[in-house]
Structures are given as structure tokens and as C-alpha cells.
Coordinates of C-alpha atoms in Angstrom, one line a residue:
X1 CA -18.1 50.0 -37.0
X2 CA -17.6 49.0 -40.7
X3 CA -21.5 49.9 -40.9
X4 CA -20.7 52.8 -40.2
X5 CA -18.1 53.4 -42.1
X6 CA -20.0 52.3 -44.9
X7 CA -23.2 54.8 -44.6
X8 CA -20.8 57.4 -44.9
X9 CA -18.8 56.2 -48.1
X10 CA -22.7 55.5 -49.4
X11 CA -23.8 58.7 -48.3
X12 CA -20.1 60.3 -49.8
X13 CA -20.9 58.1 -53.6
X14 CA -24.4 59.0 -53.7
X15 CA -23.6 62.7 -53.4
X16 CA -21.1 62.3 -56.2
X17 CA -23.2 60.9 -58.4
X18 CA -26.1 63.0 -58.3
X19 CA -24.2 66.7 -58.6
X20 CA -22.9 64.7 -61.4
X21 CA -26.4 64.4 -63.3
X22 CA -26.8 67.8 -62.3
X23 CA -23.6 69.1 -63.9
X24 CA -24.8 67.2 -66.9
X25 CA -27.9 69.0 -66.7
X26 CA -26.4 72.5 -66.9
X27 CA -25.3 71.6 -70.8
X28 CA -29.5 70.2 -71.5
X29 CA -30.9 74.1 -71.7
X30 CA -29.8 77.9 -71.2
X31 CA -32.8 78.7 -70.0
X32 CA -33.5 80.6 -67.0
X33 CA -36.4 78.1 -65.3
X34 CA -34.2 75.2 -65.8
X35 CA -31.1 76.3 -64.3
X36 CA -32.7 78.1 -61.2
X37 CA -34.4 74.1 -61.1
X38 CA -31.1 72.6 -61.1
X39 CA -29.4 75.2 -58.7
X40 CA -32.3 74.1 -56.0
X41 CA -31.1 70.9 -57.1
X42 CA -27.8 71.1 -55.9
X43 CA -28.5 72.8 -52.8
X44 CA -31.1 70.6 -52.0
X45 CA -28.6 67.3 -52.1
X46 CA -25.9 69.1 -50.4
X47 CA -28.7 69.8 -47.7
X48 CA -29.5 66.3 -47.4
X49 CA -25.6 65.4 -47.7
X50 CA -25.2 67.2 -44.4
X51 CA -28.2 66.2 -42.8
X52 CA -27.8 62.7 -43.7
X53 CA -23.7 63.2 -42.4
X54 CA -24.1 65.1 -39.5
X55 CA -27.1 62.5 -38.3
X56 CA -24.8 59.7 -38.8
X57 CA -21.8 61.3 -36.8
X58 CA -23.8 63.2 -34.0
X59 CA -26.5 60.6 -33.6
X60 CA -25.4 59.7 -29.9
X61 CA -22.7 62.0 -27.9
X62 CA -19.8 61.5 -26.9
X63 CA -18.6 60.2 -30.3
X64 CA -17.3 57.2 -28.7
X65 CA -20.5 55.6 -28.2
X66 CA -21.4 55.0 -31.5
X67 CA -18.4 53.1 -32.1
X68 CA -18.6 50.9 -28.9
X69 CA -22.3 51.0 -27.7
X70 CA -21.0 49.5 -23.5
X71 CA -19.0 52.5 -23.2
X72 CA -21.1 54.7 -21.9
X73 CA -24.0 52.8 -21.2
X74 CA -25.8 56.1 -19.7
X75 CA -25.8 58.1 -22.9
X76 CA -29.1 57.7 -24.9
X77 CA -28.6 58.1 -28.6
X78 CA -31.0 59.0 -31.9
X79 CA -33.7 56.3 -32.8
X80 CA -31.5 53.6 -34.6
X81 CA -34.3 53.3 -36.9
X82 CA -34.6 57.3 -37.4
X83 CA -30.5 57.4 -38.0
X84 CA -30.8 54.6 -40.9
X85 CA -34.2 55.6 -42.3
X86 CA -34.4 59.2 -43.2
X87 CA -31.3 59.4 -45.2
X88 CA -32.7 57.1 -47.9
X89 CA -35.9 58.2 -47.5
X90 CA -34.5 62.0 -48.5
X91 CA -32.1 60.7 -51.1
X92 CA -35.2 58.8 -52.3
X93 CA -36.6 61.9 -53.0
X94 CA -33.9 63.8 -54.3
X95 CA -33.2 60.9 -56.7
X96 CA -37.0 61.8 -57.9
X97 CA -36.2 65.2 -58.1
X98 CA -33.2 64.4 -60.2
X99 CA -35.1 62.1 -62.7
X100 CA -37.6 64.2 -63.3
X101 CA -35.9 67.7 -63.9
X102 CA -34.6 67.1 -67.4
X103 CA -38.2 65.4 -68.7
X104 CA -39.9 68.9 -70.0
X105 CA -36.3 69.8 -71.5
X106 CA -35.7 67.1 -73.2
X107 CA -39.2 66.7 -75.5
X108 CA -39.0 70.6 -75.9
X109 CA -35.6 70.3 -77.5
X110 CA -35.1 70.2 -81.5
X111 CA -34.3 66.9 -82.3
X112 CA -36.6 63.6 -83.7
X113 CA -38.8 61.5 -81.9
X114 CA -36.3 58.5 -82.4
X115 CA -33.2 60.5 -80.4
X116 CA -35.5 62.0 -77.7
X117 CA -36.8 58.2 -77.3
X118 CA -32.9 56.8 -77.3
X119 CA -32.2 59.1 -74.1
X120 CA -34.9 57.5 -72.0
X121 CA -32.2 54.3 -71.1
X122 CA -30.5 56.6 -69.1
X123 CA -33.4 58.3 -67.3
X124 CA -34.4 54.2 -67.1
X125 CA -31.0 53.6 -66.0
X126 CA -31.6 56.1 -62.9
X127 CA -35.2 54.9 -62.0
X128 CA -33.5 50.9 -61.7
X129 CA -30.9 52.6 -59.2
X130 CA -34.6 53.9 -56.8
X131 CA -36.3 50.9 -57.3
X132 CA -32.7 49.3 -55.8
X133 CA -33.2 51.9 -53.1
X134 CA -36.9 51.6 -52.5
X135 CA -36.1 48.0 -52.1
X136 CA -33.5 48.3 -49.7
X137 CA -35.9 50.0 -46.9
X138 CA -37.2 46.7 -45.9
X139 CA -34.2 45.5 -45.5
X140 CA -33.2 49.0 -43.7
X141 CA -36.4 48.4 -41.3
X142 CA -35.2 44.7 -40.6
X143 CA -31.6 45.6 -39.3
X144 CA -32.9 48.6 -37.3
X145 CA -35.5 46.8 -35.5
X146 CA -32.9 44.7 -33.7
X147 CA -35.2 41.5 -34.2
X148 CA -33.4 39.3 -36.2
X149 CA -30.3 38.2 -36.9
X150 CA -28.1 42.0 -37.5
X151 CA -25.2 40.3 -39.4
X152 CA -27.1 39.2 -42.0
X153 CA -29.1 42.0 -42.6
X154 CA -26.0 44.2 -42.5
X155 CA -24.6 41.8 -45.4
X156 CA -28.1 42.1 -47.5
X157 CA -28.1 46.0 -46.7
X158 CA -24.2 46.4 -48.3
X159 CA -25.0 44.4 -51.3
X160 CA -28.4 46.0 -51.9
X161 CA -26.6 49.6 -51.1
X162 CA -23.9 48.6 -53.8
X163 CA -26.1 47.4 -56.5
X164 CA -28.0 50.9 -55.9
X165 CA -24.5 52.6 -56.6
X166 CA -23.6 50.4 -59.2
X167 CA -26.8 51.1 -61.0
X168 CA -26.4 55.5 -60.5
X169 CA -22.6 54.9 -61.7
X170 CA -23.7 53.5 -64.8
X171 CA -26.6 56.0 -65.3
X172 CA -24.6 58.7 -65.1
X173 CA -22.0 57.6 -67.3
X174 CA -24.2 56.5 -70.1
X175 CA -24.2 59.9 -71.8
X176 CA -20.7 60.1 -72.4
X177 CA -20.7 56.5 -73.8
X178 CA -22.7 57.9 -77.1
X179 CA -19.0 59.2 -79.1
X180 CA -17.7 55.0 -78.3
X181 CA -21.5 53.6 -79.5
X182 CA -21.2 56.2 -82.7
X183 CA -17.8 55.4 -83.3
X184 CA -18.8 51.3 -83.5
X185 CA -21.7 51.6 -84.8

């Protein structure tokens, strides 16, 4: 159950946090090509938002059965492994997606060398947050094979899903830290 629960907060923060880049986006360029990018953007993550939701609620019916599996032990449900594999695999991508967007902007805009190269810790920032989450489908593949030991692989999978969060929180607000660096600089 708290599982669960969890995939869906996860699932809930990483959707946050990416139409967040992409709002930040919006202000990198005017131009036509790069707002029609970041508008497939966004609907692309809400599309995987719901696929990735509506997999994780409707993966066995009734409801019930996903919350206590000897309830109804007639009812078969979605691959286990399918139910906890795609959704990072498609927010893997998106994450690329994401990273990659603002690249050609950003060395086409007016400004020197050194301040093009000072924006590249964020866009760092966000590539340590899908390494976390390239590393975490091991441990994904572990849990949902049933083979070993479930409650420590839950506990690695949480901690190895909040580091991944941790990282995208702090990538996306690094831009906005620039006025505080100025100002103490």
C-alpha cells in the first residue's frame, strides 16, 4: 500500500517539476519552432502523467485488489513488472526531451561564451536527476521480479526515487537562484 501511494506522489512531483522547466522555457525564445517544441512538450508529459496514473490505478480490477492482493484471488492483474517499468522508462525519455530542448536556444542567443557556459550546471543538474533514474531500473527490475527480499528493495527504490526528485527540485530551481549568487557575489 504505501508503495503505492508513493508511485503516485512520484509520478504527481515528477510532473510538477518538468512543466516547471518547461514554463521556464517559454521566457528562453519567442520563436515560433521553439514554442511549438515546448507545447509537444507539455502535452507529451501530461500524456505520460496519465498513462503512467491511470496504469498504476487500473492495473488490476476491482480496485480492491491492488490494495490487498488475497481478496480476490481470481482476478488477474497487469504485469507487476510492466506497471513499475514503463512509467520510468517514459519519464526517462521525457526527461531527455526536456534536457535537450533548450540546447540550440541557448548557444544561438546573444550573450558570451563565459554566460552560455555558466548555464550548463543546470542542464548538468537535470542530467544527475536521469542518471539517478537510469539507476533506479535495476533496482525497479529487482522488486518486480518477486525474487528477493521485496522490503528491501522497496526501501532502495524510495530512497533512489527521492534522490531522483531531490536532484530535478534543485535543477529547476537553480535559475532563480542567479539575483541571490549576484547579490553575494
Amino acid at each position: 500500500q504505501t508503495a503505492f501511494i508513493e508511485e503516485i506522489v512520484i509520478y504527481g512531483a515528477h510532473y510538477v517539476i518538468k512543466a516547471t522547466f518547461l514554463l521556464f522555457y517559454m521566457r528562453l525564445s519567442p520563436t515560433r519552432w521553439f514554442r511549438i517544441a515546448v507545447y509537444a512538450g507539455f502535452a507529451l508529459l501530461l500524456s505520460i502523467f496519465l498513462t503512467s496514473l491511470l496504469m498504476i490505478l487500473l492495473q488490476c480490477i476491482p480496485f480492491e485488489k491492488i490494495l490487498n492482493p488475497m481478496l480476490h484471488p481470481e482476478v488477474t492483474c497487469l504485469s507487476t513488472r510492466v506497471v513499475m517499468l514503463t512509467p520510468p522508462v517514459l519519464n526517462i525519455i521525457i526527461d531527455f526531451y526536456i534536457l535537450c530542448l533548450p540546447i540550440s536556444t541557448i548557444w544561438g542567443l546573444q550573450m558570451t561564451l563565459r554566460r552560455k557556459i555558466t548555464i550548463l550546471p543546470v542542464l548538468a543538474f537535470g542530467l544527475i536527476s536521469v542518471t539517478v533514474a537510469i539507476i533506479r531500473l535495476p533496482v525497479l527490475v529487482s522488486v518486480s521480479s518477486g525474487t528477493t527480499d521485496s522490503s528491501i528493495d522497496v526501501g532502495k527504490m524510495v530512497i533512489v526515487a527521492s534522490f531522483e526528485v531531490q536532484f530535478a527540485i534543485i535543477a529547476v530551481n537553480l535559475p532563480s537562484l542567479k539575483p541571490l549568487w549576484n547579490k553575494f557575489r
